[in-house]
Structure formats: C-alpha cells, structure tokens
Short mmCIF file of C-alpha atoms and ligand atoms in Angstrom, two decimals:
data_model
loop_
_atom_site.label_atom_id
_atom_site.label_comp_id
_atom_site.label_asym_id
_atom_site.label_seq_id
_atom_site.Cartn_x
_atom_site.Cartn_y
_atom_site.Cartn_z
CA MET A 924 10.15 10.14 11.95
CA LYS A 925 10.38 10.27 8.18
CA LEU A 926 8.05 7.75 6.56
CA LEU A 927 7.54 6.67 2.97
CA PHE A 928 4.60 4.63 1.74
CA LEU A 929 4.56 3.35 -1.85
CA GLY A 930 1.35 2.18 -3.56
CA ASP A 931 0.68 -1.12 -5.31
CA VAL A 932 3.83 -2.31 -7.09
CA MET A 933 2.60 -3.50 -10.49
CA GLY A 934 4.54 -6.27 -12.23
CA ARG A 935 8.06 -6.08 -13.56
CA ALA A 936 7.90 -2.35 -14.35
CA GLY A 937 6.86 -1.56 -10.78
CA ARG A 938 9.54 -3.77 -9.27
CA ALA A 939 12.18 -2.15 -11.50
CA ALA A 940 11.16 1.35 -10.35
CA VAL A 941 11.35 0.34 -6.69
CA THR A 942 14.69 -1.42 -6.97
CA ALA A 943 16.18 1.41 -9.06
CA ARG A 944 15.00 4.32 -6.91
CA LEU A 945 14.22 3.24 -3.35
CA PRO A 946 17.80 2.69 -2.12
CA GLY A 947 18.74 6.23 -3.21
CA LEU A 948 15.60 7.82 -1.76
CA ARG A 949 16.12 6.05 1.57
CA ALA A 950 19.46 7.76 1.93
CA GLN A 951 18.56 11.09 0.31
CA TRP A 952 15.42 11.64 2.38
CA ALA A 953 16.89 9.99 5.53
CA LEU A 954 13.87 7.70 5.74
CA ASP A 955 13.21 5.94 9.04
CA PHE A 956 10.54 3.54 7.82
CA VAL A 957 9.29 2.43 4.42
CA VAL A 958 6.10 0.49 3.66
CA VAL A 959 5.44 -0.84 0.16
CA ASN A 960 2.17 -2.36 -1.01
CA ALA A 961 3.20 -5.35 -3.09
CA GLU A 962 -0.07 -7.15 -3.84
CA ASN A 963 0.47 -6.93 -7.62
CA ALA A 964 4.25 -7.17 -7.79
CA THR A 965 4.33 -10.62 -9.43
CA SER A 966 2.78 -10.53 -12.91
CA GLY A 967 0.16 -8.09 -11.59
CA ALA A 968 -1.38 -10.79 -9.37
CA GLY A 969 -0.04 -11.38 -5.88
CA LEU A 970 3.50 -11.51 -4.58
CA SER A 971 5.94 -14.41 -4.86
CA ALA A 972 8.51 -15.14 -2.17
CA ASP A 973 11.33 -14.28 -4.59
CA HIS A 974 9.87 -10.90 -5.45
CA ALA A 975 9.15 -10.18 -1.79
CA LYS A 976 12.85 -10.70 -1.07
CA VAL A 977 13.78 -8.31 -3.89
CA LEU A 978 11.53 -5.53 -2.55
CA LEU A 979 12.73 -6.01 1.03
CA ALA A 980 16.35 -5.91 -0.14
CA ALA A 981 15.64 -2.66 -2.00
CA GLY A 982 14.78 -0.95 1.28
CA ALA A 983 11.19 -1.77 2.25
CA ASP A 984 10.78 -2.38 6.00
CA CYS A 985 7.32 -3.84 5.53
CA LEU A 986 5.33 -5.17 2.57
CA THR A 987 1.54 -5.07 2.63
CA LEU A 988 -0.72 -7.18 0.45
CA GLY A 989 -4.47 -6.85 -0.27
CA ASP A 990 -7.30 -8.75 -1.94
CA HIS A 991 -4.63 -10.40 -4.15
CA ALA A 992 -2.64 -11.53 -1.09
CA PHE A 993 -2.49 -15.20 -2.00
CA ASP A 994 -2.70 -15.17 -5.81
CA GLN A 995 0.86 -16.53 -5.74
CA LYS A 996 0.52 -19.80 -3.85
CA ASP A 997 3.98 -19.75 -2.30
CA MET A 998 2.86 -16.72 -0.25
CA LEU A 999 0.55 -19.04 1.74
CA SER A 1000 3.61 -20.47 3.46
CA PHE A 1001 6.12 -17.63 2.99
CA VAL A 1002 3.94 -15.13 4.88
CA GLU A 1003 4.29 -17.36 7.95
CA THR A 1004 8.10 -17.27 7.80
CA GLU A 1005 8.64 -13.60 6.83
CA PRO A 1006 7.17 -11.31 9.52
CA ARG A 1007 7.79 -8.19 7.42
CA ILE A 1008 4.88 -9.15 5.14
CA LEU A 1009 1.34 -8.30 6.26
CA ARG A 1010 -1.94 -9.48 4.76
CA PRO A 1011 -5.22 -7.70 5.54
CA LEU A 1012 -6.29 -7.77 9.18
CA ASN A 1013 -9.90 -8.56 8.30
CA TYR A 1014 -9.10 -11.32 5.79
CA ALA A 1015 -10.54 -14.82 6.31
CA LYS A 1016 -10.02 -16.00 9.89
CA ALA A 1017 -8.24 -19.12 8.62
CA ALA A 1018 -5.78 -17.19 6.43
CA PRO A 1019 -2.07 -17.54 7.22
CA GLY A 1020 -0.01 -14.55 8.30
CA LYS A 1021 -0.88 -11.44 10.27
CA GLY A 1022 -2.60 -8.13 9.52
CA VAL A 1023 -0.89 -5.99 12.11
CA ARG A 1024 2.59 -5.88 13.58
CA VAL A 1025 4.83 -3.58 15.59
CA PHE A 1026 8.24 -3.01 13.98
CA THR A 1027 11.36 -1.49 15.51
CA ALA A 1028 12.92 1.42 13.60
CA ALA A 1029 16.24 3.19 14.21
CA GLY A 1030 16.73 4.28 17.81
CA GLY A 1031 14.39 1.60 19.10
CA ARG A 1032 11.32 3.53 18.02
CA LYS A 1033 8.20 1.41 17.51
CA VAL A 1034 6.14 1.58 14.33
CA LEU A 1035 2.78 -0.13 14.03
CA VAL A 1036 1.66 -1.17 10.56
CA ALA A 1037 -1.82 -2.52 9.85
CA GLN A 1038 -3.78 -3.21 6.70
CA VAL A 1039 -7.53 -3.60 6.25
CA LEU A 1040 -9.72 -4.44 3.28
CA GLY A 1041 -12.82 -2.43 2.46
CA GLN A 1042 -16.32 -3.85 2.17
CA VAL A 1043 -17.69 -1.52 -0.52
CA PHE A 1044 -17.52 -2.78 -4.14
CA MET A 1045 -15.09 -5.57 -3.26
CA LYS A 1046 -15.55 -8.98 -4.91
CA ARG A 1047 -15.62 -10.91 -1.63
CA PRO A 1048 -17.31 -9.91 1.62
CA PHE A 1049 -14.73 -9.20 4.32
CA ASP A 1050 -15.20 -8.53 8.03
CA ASP A 1051 -15.78 -5.00 9.27
CA PRO A 1052 -12.53 -3.02 8.88
CA PHE A 1053 -13.56 -0.38 11.44
CA SER A 1054 -13.82 -2.71 14.42
CA ALA A 1055 -10.67 -4.58 13.33
CA LEU A 1056 -8.68 -1.34 13.29
CA ASP A 1057 -10.25 -0.08 16.49
CA ALA A 1058 -8.91 -3.07 18.40
CA ALA A 1059 -5.44 -2.79 16.85
CA LEU A 1060 -5.11 0.95 17.55
CA ARG A 1061 -6.46 0.69 21.10
CA ALA A 1062 -3.86 -1.97 21.86
CA HIS A 1063 -1.02 0.25 20.53
CA PRO A 1064 -1.65 3.88 21.49
CA LEU A 1065 0.30 6.57 19.61
CA GLY A 1066 2.79 8.41 21.78
CA GLY A 1067 2.68 5.45 24.19
CA ALA A 1068 3.32 1.92 22.97
CA VAL A 1069 4.26 3.13 19.47
CA GLN A 1070 5.91 6.27 18.10
CA ALA A 1071 4.20 5.96 14.71
CA ALA A 1072 1.29 4.00 13.23
CA ILE A 1073 0.68 3.42 9.54
CA VAL A 1074 -2.65 2.10 8.26
CA ASP A 1075 -3.06 0.83 4.68
CA VAL A 1076 -6.75 0.96 3.70
CA HIS A 1077 -7.14 -1.37 0.75
CA CYS A 1078 -10.52 -0.31 -0.61
CA GLU A 1079 -12.28 0.49 -3.87
CA ALA A 1080 -14.41 3.37 -2.58
CA THR A 1081 -12.87 6.73 -1.60
CA SER A 1082 -15.84 7.28 0.74
CA GLU A 1083 -14.98 4.20 2.76
CA LYS A 1084 -11.30 5.21 2.90
CA MET A 1085 -12.23 8.69 4.14
CA GLY A 1086 -14.52 7.18 6.76
CA ILE A 1087 -11.67 4.99 8.00
CA GLY A 1088 -9.29 7.98 7.90
CA HIS A 1089 -11.51 10.00 10.22
CA TRP A 1090 -12.15 6.90 12.35
CA CYS A 1091 -8.38 6.67 12.93
CA ASP A 1092 -7.77 10.42 13.23
CA GLY A 1093 -5.48 11.13 16.17
CA ARG A 1094 -4.81 7.41 16.60
CA ALA A 1095 -2.64 6.80 13.51
CA SER A 1096 0.22 8.79 12.00
CA LEU A 1097 -0.82 7.93 8.45
CA VAL A 1098 -3.91 6.43 6.86
CA VAL A 1099 -3.30 5.80 3.17
CA GLY A 1100 -5.40 4.07 0.53
CA THR A 1101 -4.28 1.44 -1.92
CA HIS A 1102 -6.00 -0.88 -4.48
CA THR A 1103 -7.34 1.53 -7.15
CA HIS A 1104 -3.88 2.10 -8.72
CA VAL A 1105 -4.68 5.79 -9.30
CA PRO A 1106 -3.31 8.47 -6.94
CA THR A 1107 -5.73 10.97 -5.48
CA ALA A 1108 -4.84 14.65 -4.85
CA ASP A 1109 -6.22 14.94 -1.29
CA ALA A 1110 -3.02 14.54 0.75
CA MET A 1111 -3.70 16.37 4.02
CA ILE A 1112 -3.29 16.26 7.77
CA LEU A 1113 -6.66 15.62 9.43
CA LYS A 1114 -7.77 17.69 12.44
CA GLY A 1115 -6.52 15.16 14.98
CA GLY A 1116 -3.05 14.95 13.40
CA THR A 1117 -3.35 11.92 11.12
CA ALA A 1118 -1.79 12.27 7.66
CA TYR A 1119 -4.29 11.07 5.06
CA LEU A 1120 -4.35 10.25 1.34
CA SER A 1121 -7.27 8.42 -0.27
CA ASP A 1122 -5.02 6.51 -2.66
CA ALA A 1123 -1.25 6.27 -3.05
CA GLY A 1124 -1.54 5.23 -6.71
CA MET A 1125 0.49 2.37 -8.15
CA CYS A 1126 4.19 1.97 -8.76
CA GLY A 1127 3.56 0.96 -12.34
CA ASP A 1128 3.35 2.01 -15.99
CA TYR A 1129 0.54 4.59 -16.29
CA ASP A 1130 0.36 4.10 -20.10
CA SER A 1131 -2.11 1.35 -19.27
CA VAL A 1132 -5.49 0.62 -17.69
CA ILE A 1133 -4.63 0.52 -13.97
CA GLY A 1134 -1.30 -1.11 -14.80
CA MET A 1135 -2.47 -3.64 -17.37
CA GLU A 1136 -1.67 -3.47 -21.11
CA LYS A 1137 -4.50 -1.23 -22.26
CA LEU A 1138 -5.77 -3.07 -25.35
CA GLU A 1139 -7.52 -6.03 -23.68
CA PRO A 1140 -9.27 -3.95 -20.98
CA MET A 1141 -10.45 -1.51 -23.67
CA ARG A 1142 -11.68 -4.42 -25.80
CA ARG A 1143 -13.65 -5.83 -22.88
CA PHE A 1144 -15.23 -2.44 -22.17
CA VAL A 1145 -16.15 -1.91 -25.81
CA THR A 1146 -17.30 -5.43 -26.73
CA GLY A 1147 -18.21 -6.95 -23.36
CA MET A 1148 -16.11 -9.98 -24.32
CA ALA A 1149 -12.73 -11.25 -23.18
CA ARG A 1150 -10.25 -12.44 -25.79
CA GLU A 1151 -6.93 -12.57 -23.96
CA ARG A 1152 -5.60 -12.51 -20.44
CA PHE A 1153 -4.65 -9.23 -18.83
CA THR A 1154 -0.89 -8.66 -18.83
CA PRO A 1155 1.01 -5.96 -16.92
CA ALA A 1156 2.18 -2.96 -18.96
CA ASN A 1157 5.95 -2.82 -18.99
CA GLY A 1158 6.83 0.76 -19.91
CA GLU A 1159 8.65 2.96 -17.41
CA ALA A 1160 6.82 2.98 -14.09
CA THR A 1161 6.07 5.98 -11.92
CA LEU A 1162 7.08 5.51 -8.30
CA SER A 1163 3.89 6.65 -6.56
CA GLY A 1164 3.12 7.15 -2.91
CA VAL A 1165 3.32 9.54 0.00
CA TYR A 1166 6.01 10.97 2.29
CA VAL A 1167 5.15 11.89 5.87
CA GLU A 1168 7.04 13.44 8.77
CA THR A 1169 5.88 12.71 12.31
CA ASP A 1170 6.59 13.94 15.84
CA ASP A 1171 8.04 11.08 17.93
CA ALA A 1172 6.47 12.39 21.15
CA THR A 1173 2.89 12.39 19.88
CA GLY A 1174 3.08 10.16 16.78
CA ARG A 1175 1.14 12.78 14.87
CA ALA A 1176 2.01 14.00 11.38
CA THR A 1177 3.77 17.33 10.92
CA ALA A 1178 4.16 17.24 7.12
CA ILE A 1179 2.79 15.29 4.16
CA ARG A 1180 3.86 15.33 0.54
CA MET A 1181 2.74 13.23 -2.41
CA VAL A 1182 5.48 11.31 -4.18
CA ARG A 1183 5.47 10.71 -7.93
CA ILE A 1184 8.78 10.08 -9.65
CA GLY A 1185 9.53 8.89 -13.18
CA GLY A 1186 7.24 7.58 -15.90
CA ARG A 1187 4.25 9.56 -17.16
CA LEU A 1188 2.81 11.28 -14.08
CA GLN A 1189 3.53 14.85 -13.07
CA GLU A 1190 6.47 14.83 -10.69
CA SER A 1191 6.02 15.48 -6.97
CA HIS A 1192 8.31 14.89 -4.01
CA PRO A 1193 9.51 16.50 -0.79
CA ALA A 1194 11.93 19.39 -1.25
FE1 FE2 B 1384 -6.27 -4.79 -4.49
FE1 FE2 B 1385 -3.59 -3.48 -6.44
#
C-alpha cells in the first residue's frame, strides 16, 4: 500500500497547502490511504467541523487530532457524527469520539489508524499510551485483521516517541510523531519492519515560531510577558510529512521517504 501522513495542519496557510496540493499528490503517487493531523487547522487551535470537511474533501481518509482536539467546541459533537476523525486514544475517558478505527481502503484492504498522546512535558496528565496502544494492536494484528496500521504519536519528547516506535515495531506499518511542528530527519524502517519518524513537522508557514507569527513568541521569550494573542503565520506553508510503502501480506514497511513540498523547507519527496 502507498501511504501518506501529513503533520499538524496549521491555520489558513496549512489548509491552503493541503487543499492545493493533496488532490494532485493522491493521483500522482497513487496513494491508497492518507492521514492528516488537523489539530491546529482552525486558527492554530483545534479543528472546526467546516475545516474538517474541507480537509476530507481534499483527499484525507482520516484526520487525527491531539491535545488541541476540542479547542473548537463544535468538534465535541462533530467527532461523534464523522467517523473519519480520531481523537487521542488515551484522552479523558469521558471524551466524545474514538481514538482508534479500522478503515477500508481500495480493494477492501483494512487500515488501522490510532493516535495516542504522550505523558512527557505535556500540560495535562494523560493515561499511559503504551498500554492503550498495546490493546489496540493486539486486537488488530498486522497481516491478519488489517493490512496496514498507522500510529500517530502526539508527544513533545522525541525519547517517548522512539520508545513507542520500538514498542510497536513489527505490529504497526508506520509510527509517526506529531505535535512539535518541526520535522525530524530520522525517517527509517525499524528492525521489525515498522516505518518510523519522530516528527512529521507541520503543514504550515515555517517563517514563524512553530507556526505562529514570530513576533509575540519572541517577545514572550525575551521579556517574559505576554502582550498579544498568538496568531498563525500566513505565508506560504510547507506540506510536511512522510510517505511509506507497505507489503499487503505482512503489513510491514518496504520504503519510507520524508515529504516536504513548498514554502521555506528543503524539498523532499518520493521519486
Ligand atoms: Fe499538539
Ligand atoms: Fe500541533
């Protein structure tokens, strides 16, 4: 299968990059399944129902959220009516929506998608992501119940993401990090056959501080005081993520390539 995962879509610039480029890439790369992290797609904070519809129409098969899952209040109800949106599996027990789901791709092939939140350096304490993922992956074995499994690890710390990557090695097709908005350069296939990248980066304007207009974050760092709200930077976004090819028989990865297109980052994409 040919899979594409795109990192945190940041505000209007990020949405514009996805809607402008994803339909073409879907055809050009013959993609079978596309996951987009959309936790910052609406004004940099959460995802509205309207913007979710726009990203799904552009070619996303599944949208994942994160710690900002419910910053837009209409997502509290919309996530219950739109099964293609996932919130973190280890979010509050009372939260609406689901954190794992099996999708059907072309040819009837099954694709599991799950998202977990990290516990290290996160503002709120969340349940253990390791045991949450263990249960989900045991229930949907690769090469058996599902032909591919994609895990979005929404964490601050690269160490925690790597730990989860190895924890899932051989049980997931792809473990990819989100949340930091900066892509890492460690795309690889782990020993057990799981494609891994510590962070997919954001689909956003990199002339910024993690997607926000840079002046106010810099001011807060320098002075320790807030003067204005953070607002998303709206220059041309880089589409940022990872492309993976998998073997349908085993669900394991056979190729991985970082994806960076447009905007300020050095370009990278499959051949
Ligand atoms: Fe986040
Ligand atoms: Fe984010």
